[in-house]
C-alpha cells in the first residue's frame, strides 16, 4: 500500500481540482490516475478519474461528477482478493480504507501483478511437492534446492513405507496368487491420478475465490458423481485389458474373469476414493489453518496408495476366496 | 490491445498538450495515464505521463520533458513476456509498435492481470493432470468435468498397464521372493515424486522466462547433482527402514542386508532418474512444440513407474542372485 495518493475536496470545481492536483503531482511519487474525494475527517466520499476531470467543464463541482460507488479494500484484505478485484473490474488503483471508511492509501495494479505471479509460482511449487524456492530456479544454489525438495521427499517416503507394510500384511494372498501383485501399481496410480486432478482443481478454485469453505458439500456431491463415472470408465478399460491379455496370451488362467472383476472393482473404488480424498483434503487443511496447496499431487497420491492397497486386497479376498485365494 | 490511445506532438507546449489531451479524453474509452509522442508518420518518439505534464511549467516543450527510452512490445509478443514487463517495471500501460516502431495501440495492466491469472490457472490444471476447465470449477457441468479428466486418466491407465506387464515379466523373481513386491510402490512412488518436483519447478521457471530452452544443459547438471544427493538421502532412509523392521520383527530373514541394499540402490537410481526425466521432459516437449505443462505430475509419475520397476528388478537380480534369487 502506498500512503500517498491524490485527493480533492467535494466542493471544488474541476478547475480548482486540477490546479490542486497539479501541486500534489509535483510532490507525489506515483503517477496520478484517480483523485479521491475526502471530507475533513478523511472519509472516502467518491472518486474522480483524471479523464472525468478533463471531460467535465471547468466550473463543474466535484461532488456532482464524482463516482460515489467506490470499490475499496481494507489493509488486511487478502492479496488474492485484491488481485481478483483488479482483474474483475479492470482497475489500475484501488483505495485502502479503515473500518470507518477513512482513507489510508492506495494499492496499484503493478504491485498486485507481481504478487499474483509470485503466489501462482508458490502454489505451483507446492502442488509439485516441493518447498517454495523463493528465488528463480537457476539462481537457487544446489544445496538449497536439495533442502527444499528433501523434506517432502522424506515425508512421502516415510508415508510410503506404509505401502510396504500393507503389502506385507497381505503377504499370504500374494504368495498364493502372485499375479495379484502385478496390478498394485496400476490400481494405486489411478487413484493417485484422480486425486491429483481433484485436489489441484479445488485448490486453484479456492485460490481464485471461486470455491469457498462453505461450498464443500457442493464439491463433495460433484466429486461423488465425477468419481463414480471416471471409476466406471477405468474399470471397463481395466477389465478389457485383462480379458484381452488372457485371450491373446493366456496370462492369467481359468479364473481370469474373477481376477478381471477384482481389478475392475478396485479401480472403480480407488478412483472414487481418490476423487473424494483429493477434493476434500484442501477443505480440511484450510479448516485447520494450513495452506490447502499442501495437498500436493504427490501427497494425495501417497495417501491414496496405502488405502488403495487395502481396498484392492479386500476386494480380492471377497471375490477370489474359494477359488484362487 | 486497444488501438485508441492519447497522443501528443513533440513540438507542443505542456499547456497545448493538456488542452489537446482534454479533447481526446472526451472521445476516449480508456482513462488517460500516459500520452505518446508521435511524429507525422506515427513513429513512437517518447512518452509523457500526466504527472510529468502537471509537474512541468505550462510553456515547457514536450520533446524536452518526454521520456525517450520507451519500453514497447510488438503485436505478436508473448503474453507472458508482456506480463513480465508489467511486473518488472511497474507500468500500467505499455505501447504496442510495429517493426518500424510505428505505434499501433496500447495494452493495459488490468488486461494482462486477467491473462496472468488465467494462464497460471491453465498451467496448474494441466500440471494436476486434467484438461483446462475454461470455466470456474463450480460452474462446469459434471459431464464436462468428467470429460476434461477422463482423457488423461485413460491415457495414464493405458500407460500404467505397462507396469503390470513389467511385473509379469519379473514374475519368477516375485514367485521366489514375495517380499520383493512389497517395495515396488515405495520405490516407484519416490521416483515419481522426485520427477514431479523437478518437472513443476522447470515448467514454472519456463513460464516465467527464468529458464529458456538453451538452459537445458545447466538444468541437466543441476538435476544430476540434486538427484544424486536426494537419491542418497532416500537410500539411507530406505535401508534403515528395512534393517529396523528386521531387528524389531524379524520380517525379512537372513539375507535382509542384501534386500536392504537392493531397495536402497533402487531408490537412489530411481530418484536420480525421476529428477532427470522430470526436468528434461519439459524441454523435449517445448522442442516438439507441445506445451511443457503437459509434463504433469501424474504423467511423469507414470513414466517413472515403469522404468522404476525395471530398475528395481534389475538391481535385485544383480545383488540377490545366488542367495535369494
XYZ file of C-alpha atoms in Angstrom:
650
model
C 0.000 0.000 0.000
C 1.156 3.499 -0.778
C 0.027 6.014 1.880
C 0.359 8.949 -0.553
C -2.465 9.483 -3.004
C -4.090 12.349 -4.922
C -7.060 13.865 -3.075
C -9.608 16.598 -3.717
C -12.499 18.149 -1.799
C -16.153 17.599 -2.751
C -16.919 21.329 -3.108
C -14.057 22.098 -5.515
C -14.703 22.931 -9.161
C -12.982 20.859 -11.838
C -10.584 23.719 -12.473
C -9.688 24.050 -8.790
C -9.278 20.297 -8.520
C -6.917 20.159 -11.493
C -4.832 23.012 -10.083
C -4.786 21.336 -6.653
C -3.780 18.016 -8.229
C -1.005 19.719 -10.165
C 0.506 20.835 -6.847
C 0.219 17.318 -5.459
C 1.722 15.782 -8.605
C 4.898 17.742 -8.011
C 5.284 16.084 -4.599
C 3.892 12.637 -5.429
C 5.926 9.533 -6.131
C 3.283 7.702 -8.119
C 1.662 8.797 -11.375
C -1.814 10.269 -10.890
C -4.740 8.398 -12.435
C -7.554 8.941 -9.992
C -8.222 11.536 -7.331
C -10.039 10.559 -4.153
C -12.724 12.827 -2.764
C -12.408 13.109 1.037
C -14.241 15.090 3.724
C -12.389 16.814 6.552
C -12.087 13.578 8.564
C -10.634 11.735 5.542
C -13.809 9.714 4.960
C -13.842 8.461 1.369
C -16.820 10.071 -0.411
C -16.047 9.207 -4.004
C -13.504 9.086 -6.781
C -12.881 11.068 -9.975
C -10.588 9.920 -12.760
C -8.353 12.411 -14.497
C -10.343 11.539 -17.585
C -13.527 12.734 -15.884
C -11.774 15.922 -14.810
C -10.619 16.518 -18.387
C -14.059 15.762 -19.790
C -16.032 17.948 -17.414
C -16.496 21.664 -17.883
C -14.026 23.736 -15.789
C -16.737 25.018 -13.402
C -18.406 21.662 -12.705
C -18.340 20.785 -8.991
C -16.530 17.596 -7.912
C -19.396 16.144 -5.855
C -21.604 16.319 -8.946
C -19.228 14.446 -11.232
C -17.600 12.041 -8.784
C -18.342 8.335 -8.745
C -19.862 7.519 -5.349
C -19.817 3.725 -5.642
C -16.170 3.116 -4.826
C -14.660 -0.352 -4.620
C -12.252 -0.187 -1.683
C -10.302 -2.730 0.345
C -9.057 -2.934 3.958
C -5.441 -3.131 4.985
C -5.956 -6.769 5.988
C -7.766 -7.800 2.782
C -6.252 -10.967 1.339
C -3.912 -10.207 -1.571
C -5.655 -12.729 -3.776
C -8.952 -10.994 -3.085
C -7.366 -7.689 -4.141
C -5.984 -9.310 -7.293
C -9.460 -10.605 -8.059
C -10.924 -7.106 -7.777
C -8.295 -5.719 -10.155
C -8.847 -8.470 -12.706
C -12.646 -8.318 -12.453
C -13.118 -4.571 -12.605
C -10.158 -3.559 -14.742
C -8.888 -1.050 -12.189
C -5.362 0.359 -12.040
C -5.626 1.612 -8.473
C -7.814 0.603 -5.526
C -8.195 2.743 -2.373
C -7.495 1.261 1.054
C -9.805 2.338 3.902
C -10.180 1.535 7.592
C -13.301 0.234 9.368
C -14.786 3.734 9.473
C -14.272 4.211 5.704
C -11.385 6.634 6.319
C -8.850 6.515 3.521
C -5.427 5.053 4.395
C -3.736 4.771 0.989
C -3.849 3.081 -2.396
C -2.708 -0.198 -3.941
C -1.715 -0.273 -7.593
C -2.162 -2.961 -10.226
C 1.566 -3.370 -10.867
C 2.214 -4.217 -7.212
C -0.567 -6.755 -7.271
C 0.545 -8.216 -10.600
C 3.880 -9.124 -9.030
C 2.012 -10.641 -6.063
C -0.269 -12.643 -8.366
C 2.675 -14.085 -10.301
C 4.521 -14.873 -7.101
C 1.571 -16.567 -5.424
C 0.847 -18.653 -8.518
C 4.508 -19.703 -8.542
C 4.376 -20.628 -4.858
C 1.205 -22.646 -5.355
C 2.641 -24.451 -8.368
C 5.822 -25.311 -6.491
C 3.844 -26.615 -3.530
C 1.478 -28.572 -5.777
C 4.518 -30.194 -7.399
C 5.522 -31.442 -3.962
C 8.492 -29.251 -3.145
C 9.029 -26.272 -0.883
C 8.743 -22.716 -2.218
C 12.058 -21.801 -3.874
C 11.803 -18.034 -3.221
C 14.320 -17.320 -5.997
C 14.404 -18.209 -9.704
C 15.231 -21.881 -10.263
C 18.627 -21.242 -11.839
C 19.648 -18.813 -9.090
C 18.934 -21.144 -6.169
C 22.062 -22.945 -5.005
C 22.018 -26.727 -5.398
C 22.308 -27.151 -1.613
C 19.191 -25.066 -1.113
C 17.403 -26.841 -3.976
C 18.108 -30.189 -2.308
C 16.896 -28.866 1.031
C 13.634 -27.519 -0.466
C 12.924 -30.891 -2.052
C 14.336 -33.314 0.521
C 11.794 -32.526 3.263
C 8.757 -33.546 1.253
C 10.521 -36.485 -0.410
C 11.434 -37.850 3.029
C 7.933 -37.292 4.440
C 6.442 -39.008 1.408
C 8.956 -41.866 1.648
C 8.090 -42.411 5.301
C 4.380 -42.320 4.490
C 5.132 -44.595 1.536
C 6.668 -47.247 3.778
C 3.075 -47.853 4.846
C 2.532 -49.321 1.380
C 5.263 -51.854 2.147
C 3.623 -52.612 5.497
C 0.226 -53.007 3.833
C 1.631 -55.405 1.255
C 3.446 -57.354 3.983
C 0.096 -57.673 5.718
C -1.342 -59.230 2.568
C 1.703 -61.460 2.008
C -0.371 -64.665 2.156
C -2.575 -63.536 -0.695
C 0.435 -62.559 -2.832
C 2.172 -65.852 -2.023
C -0.843 -67.763 -3.225
C -1.696 -65.554 -6.212
C 1.451 -63.777 -7.440
C -0.452 -62.115 -10.255
C -2.412 -60.058 -7.734
C 0.791 -58.068 -7.224
C 1.020 -57.199 -10.936
C -1.888 -54.776 -10.711
C -0.949 -52.999 -7.497
C 0.925 -50.068 -9.171
C -1.778 -49.705 -11.822
C -4.617 -49.514 -9.312
C -2.980 -47.230 -6.795
C -1.620 -44.933 -9.513
C -5.129 -44.490 -10.937
C -6.396 -43.478 -7.514
C -3.488 -41.089 -7.139
C -4.104 -39.559 -10.561
C -7.792 -38.989 -9.862
C -6.862 -37.492 -6.500
C -4.232 -35.246 -8.033
C -6.770 -33.919 -10.539
C -9.415 -33.266 -7.911
C -7.052 -31.606 -5.438
C -5.406 -29.258 -7.956
C -8.775 -28.211 -9.411
C -10.190 -27.488 -5.954
C -7.039 -25.772 -4.657
C -6.833 -23.432 -7.645
C -10.556 -22.674 -7.454
C -10.060 -21.835 -3.763
C -7.110 -19.567 -4.538
C -9.215 -17.722 -7.104
C -12.110 -17.441 -4.651
C -14.369 -19.492 -6.940
C -14.794 -22.108 -4.229
C -15.185 -21.143 -0.561
C -15.170 -23.277 2.545
C -18.943 -23.415 2.756
C -19.004 -24.975 -0.752
C -17.504 -28.256 0.488
C -20.783 -30.097 0.273
C -21.417 -28.987 -3.313
C -17.885 -30.079 -4.230
C -18.401 -33.388 -2.411
C -21.535 -34.169 -4.390
C -19.894 -33.231 -7.704
C -16.890 -35.414 -6.930
C -19.010 -38.407 -5.966
C -20.696 -38.228 -9.338
C -17.464 -37.489 -11.219
C -15.574 -40.192 -9.315
C -18.255 -42.782 -9.999
C -18.280 -42.095 -13.745
C -14.480 -41.893 -14.044
C -14.116 -45.020 -11.912
C -16.642 -46.817 -14.087
C -14.814 -45.902 -17.282
C -11.448 -47.008 -15.890
C -12.967 -50.212 -14.536
C -14.219 -51.162 -18.010
C -10.795 -50.478 -19.545
C -9.022 -52.461 -16.814
C -11.433 -55.346 -17.337
C -10.905 -55.332 -21.097
C -7.115 -55.251 -20.624
C -7.128 -58.453 -18.550
C -9.617 -60.263 -20.759
C -7.620 -59.269 -23.874
C -4.318 -60.463 -22.403
C -5.903 -63.754 -21.393
C -7.316 -64.318 -24.891
C -4.094 -63.260 -26.600
C -1.535 -64.860 -24.296
C -3.352 -66.976 -21.740
C -1.672 -64.989 -18.971
C -3.983 -65.483 -16.034
C -5.510 -68.985 -16.042
C -9.061 -70.259 -15.624
C -10.212 -67.674 -13.076
C -9.207 -64.709 -15.248
C -12.739 -63.304 -15.198
C -12.718 -63.203 -11.418
C -9.311 -61.524 -11.498
C -10.629 -59.034 -14.058
C -13.639 -58.326 -11.848
C -11.351 -57.792 -8.843
C -9.147 -55.300 -10.707
C -12.124 -53.509 -12.249
C -13.993 -53.138 -8.991
C -10.847 -51.967 -7.203
C -10.151 -49.400 -9.922
C -13.682 -48.032 -9.587
C -13.463 -47.846 -5.798
C -9.981 -46.326 -5.753
C -10.767 -43.663 -8.369
C -13.880 -42.660 -6.414
C -11.879 -42.595 -3.191
C -9.069 -40.597 -4.832
C -11.531 -38.007 -6.172
C -13.178 -37.608 -2.781
C -9.939 -37.526 -0.772
C -8.304 -35.140 -3.256
C -11.224 -32.731 -3.252
C -11.950 -32.805 0.490
C -8.395 -32.619 1.856
C -7.918 -28.969 0.764
C -11.059 -28.047 2.748
C -9.766 -29.943 5.778
C -6.366 -28.258 5.574
C -7.991 -24.842 5.156
C -10.146 -25.558 8.190
C -7.013 -26.423 10.192
C -5.378 -23.172 9.110
C -2.919 -24.934 6.777
C -2.386 -23.771 3.187
C -4.641 -26.009 1.003
C -1.849 -26.188 -1.615
C -0.076 -28.532 0.817
C -2.403 -31.194 -0.596
C 0.039 -31.635 -3.477
C -0.256 -34.252 -6.197
C 2.474 -36.427 -4.600
C 0.891 -36.062 -1.147
C -2.555 -37.124 -2.327
C -1.029 -39.933 -4.381
C 0.836 -41.313 -1.363
C -2.263 -41.073 0.784
C -4.349 -42.905 -1.790
C -1.610 -45.518 -2.380
C -1.926 -47.070 1.069
C -5.705 -47.118 1.152
C -5.699 -48.345 -2.459
C -3.731 -51.429 -1.458
C -6.134 -52.183 1.380
C -9.138 -51.729 -0.903
C -7.639 -53.945 -3.621
C -6.779 -56.867 -1.354
C -10.089 -56.611 0.459
C -11.959 -56.783 -2.839
C -9.681 -59.666 -3.873
C -10.499 -61.571 -0.663
C -14.220 -61.081 -1.290
C -14.215 -62.085 -4.959
C -11.463 -64.714 -5.083
C -11.985 -66.583 -1.812
C -12.844 -70.203 -2.531
C -11.235 -70.104 -5.989
C -7.786 -68.530 -6.166
C -7.500 -67.461 -2.539
C -4.590 -4.314 -27.432
C -6.585 -1.117 -27.571
C -6.000 0.819 -30.811
C -7.091 4.130 -29.212
C -4.528 5.934 -27.096
C -3.720 9.515 -26.063
C -1.130 11.174 -28.291
C 0.690 14.492 -28.486
C 3.219 16.139 -30.818
C 6.854 16.711 -29.884
C 6.704 20.460 -30.557
C 3.658 21.149 -28.356
C 3.960 23.040 -25.082
C 2.704 21.416 -21.896
C -0.312 23.673 -21.951
C -1.137 22.827 -25.561
C -0.645 19.142 -24.817
C -3.012 19.225 -21.834
C -5.658 21.023 -23.881
C -5.199 18.547 -26.746
C -5.469 15.635 -24.328
C -8.626 17.053 -22.822
C -10.246 16.895 -26.275
C -9.075 13.301 -26.691
C -10.286 12.319 -23.215
C -13.810 13.256 -24.197
C -13.647 10.736 -27.070
C -11.514 8.045 -25.410
C -12.817 4.842 -23.880
C -9.853 4.251 -21.558
C -8.651 6.516 -18.753
C -5.612 8.610 -19.703
C -2.395 7.923 -17.814
C 0.308 8.461 -20.397
C 0.417 10.358 -23.664
C 2.511 9.026 -26.513
C 4.625 11.423 -28.541
C 4.382 10.614 -32.254
C 5.785 12.195 -35.410
C 3.685 12.630 -38.558
C 4.256 9.000 -39.609
C 3.141 7.725 -36.175
C 6.683 6.723 -35.167
C 6.888 6.499 -31.377
C 9.335 9.184 -30.208
C 8.678 9.137 -26.474
C 6.148 9.155 -23.706
C 4.949 11.695 -21.131
C 2.911 10.819 -18.083
C 0.104 13.085 -16.982
C 2.155 13.567 -13.834
C 5.027 14.974 -15.905
C 2.602 17.290 -17.706
C 1.245 18.504 -14.375
C 4.694 18.976 -12.915
C 6.198 20.858 -15.851
C 5.725 24.576 -16.383
C 2.912 25.361 -18.870
C 5.320 26.555 -21.597
C 7.773 23.630 -21.432
C 8.021 21.813 -24.794
C 7.034 18.143 -24.940
C 10.224 16.917 -26.617
C 12.253 18.392 -23.757
C 10.303 16.696 -20.991
C 9.341 13.404 -22.659
C 10.942 10.093 -21.740
C 12.738 8.805 -24.852
C 13.569 5.316 -23.597
C 10.197 3.669 -24.096
C 9.573 0.017 -23.327
C 7.284 -1.180 -26.124
C 6.059 -4.558 -27.345
C 5.027 -5.976 -30.730
C 1.595 -7.292 -31.551
C 2.999 -10.841 -31.574
C 4.864 -10.542 -28.261
C 4.098 -13.483 -25.997
C 1.536 -12.562 -23.317
C 3.756 -13.931 -20.563
C 6.584 -11.701 -21.795
C 4.231 -8.703 -21.612
C 3.162 -9.715 -18.104
C 6.826 -9.917 -17.109
C 7.434 -6.375 -18.381
C 4.468 -5.035 -16.392
C 5.572 -6.792 -13.204
C 9.237 -5.843 -13.595
C 8.816 -2.188 -14.472
C 5.648 -1.369 -12.601
C 3.894 0.024 -15.676
C 0.159 0.477 -16.079
C 0.232 0.751 -19.852
C 2.679 -0.473 -22.492
C 2.619 0.790 -26.105
C 2.416 -1.667 -28.998
C 4.511 -0.849 -32.098
C 5.190 -2.482 -35.451
C 8.585 -3.437 -36.914
C 9.236 0.161 -37.965
C 8.460 1.499 -34.457
C 5.112 2.906 -35.601
C 2.580 2.951 -32.818
C -0.384 0.549 -33.145
C -2.056 0.781 -29.732
C -1.666 0.106 -26.038
C -2.045 -2.835 -23.653
C -3.092 -2.157 -20.074
C -2.115 -3.869 -16.827
C -5.664 -4.946 -15.992
C -5.984 -6.835 -19.286
C -2.702 -8.579 -18.633
C -3.534 -9.307 -14.995
C -6.523 -11.324 -16.165
C -4.283 -13.127 -18.667
C -1.679 -13.877 -15.990
C -4.289 -15.343 -13.639
C -5.819 -17.350 -16.452
C -2.517 -18.779 -17.679
C -1.468 -19.719 -14.143
C -4.820 -21.481 -13.728
C -4.378 -23.328 -17.021
C -0.862 -24.422 -16.069
C -1.983 -25.575 -12.628
C -4.861 -27.570 -14.104
C -2.551 -29.199 -16.639
C 0.101 -29.900 -14.006
C -2.568 -31.618 -11.900
C -3.185 -33.953 -14.812
C -6.507 -32.751 -16.131
C -7.604 -30.721 -19.114
C -8.129 -26.968 -18.834
C -11.619 -26.360 -17.404
C -12.134 -22.944 -19.086
C -14.839 -22.055 -16.540
C -14.858 -21.851 -12.737
C -14.902 -25.318 -11.137
C -18.411 -24.997 -9.702
C -19.815 -23.709 -12.985
C -18.546 -26.556 -15.161
C -21.173 -29.236 -15.685
C -20.343 -32.655 -14.253
C -20.407 -34.155 -17.751
C -17.798 -31.683 -18.930
C -15.761 -32.171 -15.731
C -15.685 -35.911 -16.376
C -14.678 -35.344 -19.976
C -11.823 -32.980 -19.027
C -10.461 -35.540 -16.591
C -11.248 -38.823 -18.329
C -8.871 -38.308 -21.251
C -5.733 -38.076 -19.128
C -6.901 -40.737 -16.674
C -7.402 -43.155 -19.554
C -4.058 -42.293 -21.172
C -2.327 -42.747 -17.817
C -4.181 -46.006 -17.171
C -3.115 -47.366 -20.541
C 0.479 -46.277 -19.914
C 0.131 -47.733 -16.421
C -0.758 -51.175 -17.769
C 2.915 -51.276 -18.748
C 3.661 -51.579 -15.021
C 1.528 -54.727 -14.963
C 3.389 -56.033 -17.998
C 6.758 -55.226 -16.402
C 5.794 -57.055 -13.200
C 4.510 -60.021 -15.213
C 7.902 -60.107 -16.892
C 9.550 -60.385 -13.468
C 7.019 -62.940 -12.205
C 9.730 -65.554 -11.495
C 11.557 -63.218 -9.134
C 8.339 -62.353 -7.285
C 7.350 -66.022 -7.090
C 10.661 -66.848 -5.462
C 10.929 -63.740 -3.259
C 7.461 -62.400 -2.480
C 8.884 -59.632 -0.315
C 10.443 -58.016 -3.379
C 6.903 -56.978 -4.349
C 6.403 -55.175 -1.027
C 8.731 -52.353 -2.020
C 7.534 -51.788 -5.562
C 5.038 -48.968 -4.724
C 7.535 -47.316 -2.364
C 10.343 -47.236 -4.921
C 8.343 -46.149 -7.938
C 6.442 -43.514 -5.919
C 9.739 -41.962 -4.786
C 10.875 -41.715 -8.393
C 7.543 -40.196 -9.345
C 7.710 -37.673 -6.504
C 11.225 -36.552 -7.446
C 10.104 -36.286 -11.061
C 7.017 -34.313 -10.137
C 9.144 -31.830 -8.188
C 11.665 -31.397 -10.981
C 9.075 -31.040 -13.735
C 6.901 -28.488 -11.937
C 9.912 -26.373 -10.940
C 11.249 -26.358 -14.505
C 7.837 -25.794 -16.121
C 7.062 -22.794 -13.906
C 10.547 -21.349 -14.422
C 9.991 -21.701 -18.185
C 6.594 -19.983 -17.980
C 8.190 -17.076 -16.107
C 11.029 -16.879 -18.634
C 13.601 -17.696 -15.938
C 14.652 -20.826 -17.809
C 14.955 -20.847 -21.593
C 15.471 -23.717 -23.999
C 19.211 -23.117 -24.265
C 19.494 -23.593 -20.464
C 18.745 -27.321 -20.694
C 22.351 -28.297 -20.093
C 22.620 -26.127 -16.944
C 19.369 -27.643 -15.674
C 20.632 -31.134 -16.504
C 23.821 -30.661 -14.476
C 21.902 -29.216 -11.513
C 19.439 -32.094 -11.561
C 22.186 -34.734 -11.711
C 23.690 -33.259 -8.572
C 20.322 -32.725 -6.877
C 19.096 -36.179 -7.893
C 22.249 -37.856 -6.575
C 22.024 -36.161 -3.184
C 18.252 -36.688 -2.843
C 18.624 -40.286 -4.005
C 21.406 -40.833 -1.469
C 19.310 -39.460 1.382
C 16.311 -41.593 0.451
C 18.517 -44.669 0.024
C 19.814 -44.302 3.576
C 16.284 -43.953 4.958
C 15.055 -46.953 2.960
C 17.997 -49.005 4.213
C 17.355 -48.048 7.828
C 13.647 -48.913 7.468
C 14.394 -52.475 6.383
C 17.142 -53.003 8.955
C 14.910 -51.632 11.715
C 11.941 -53.843 10.749
C 14.230 -56.877 10.655
C 15.619 -56.124 14.126
C 12.212 -55.334 15.579
C 10.106 -58.003 13.923
C 12.409 -60.313 12.005
C 10.411 -59.600 8.865
C 12.883 -60.407 6.090
C 15.122 -63.371 7.027
C 18.853 -63.953 6.878
C 19.510 -62.003 3.683
C 17.853 -58.826 4.944
C 21.007 -56.770 4.373
C 21.082 -57.734 0.714
C 17.392 -56.871 0.428
C 18.069 -53.549 2.132
C 20.925 -52.856 -0.294
C 18.674 -53.694 -3.245
C 15.942 -51.316 -2.100
C 18.436 -48.562 -1.216
C 20.293 -48.742 -4.514
C 16.999 -48.817 -6.445
C 15.704 -45.792 -4.543
C 18.873 -43.856 -5.357
C 18.739 -44.796 -9.035
C 15.024 -44.120 -9.406
C 15.153 -40.727 -7.673
C 18.043 -39.667 -9.925
C 16.164 -40.928 -12.966
C 12.955 -39.197 -11.864
C 14.772 -35.881 -11.384
C 16.408 -36.098 -14.802
C 13.282 -37.262 -16.642
C 11.107 -34.677 -14.883
C 13.463 -31.814 -15.663
C 14.283 -32.765 -19.243
C 10.814 -33.727 -20.494
C 9.550 -30.107 -20.459
C 12.482 -29.132 -22.718
C 11.716 -32.023 -25.047
C 8.023 -31.108 -25.212
C 8.869 -27.450 -25.815
C 11.233 -28.515 -28.593
C 8.425 -30.538 -30.188
C 6.112 -27.537 -29.997
C 3.989 -29.064 -27.215
C 3.130 -27.091 -24.066
C 5.729 -28.100 -21.418
C 2.960 -28.129 -18.777
C 1.797 -31.376 -20.406
C 4.604 -32.987 -18.353
C 2.216 -33.095 -15.388
C 2.981 -34.738 -12.060
C 0.810 -37.786 -12.902
C 2.387 -38.079 -16.374
C 5.958 -38.022 -15.054
C 4.988 -40.406 -12.244
C 3.544 -42.931 -14.690
C 6.606 -42.653 -16.918
C 8.933 -43.224 -13.991
C 6.788 -46.080 -12.598
C 7.508 -48.422 -15.484
C 11.230 -47.702 -15.652
C 11.387 -47.852 -11.850
C 10.126 -51.437 -11.886
C 12.716 -52.434 -14.481
C 15.500 -50.726 -12.498
C 14.409 -52.359 -9.232
C 14.241 -55.907 -10.537
C 17.491 -55.494 -12.460
C 19.238 -54.322 -9.301
C 17.610 -57.213 -7.416
C 18.900 -59.717 -9.971
C 22.423 -58.310 -9.621
C 22.513 -58.211 -5.827
C 20.372 -61.193 -4.876
C 21.366 -63.772 -7.484
C 22.948 -66.784 -5.796
C 21.228 -66.048 -2.496
C 17.520 -65.268 -2.649
C 17.165 -65.356 -6.439
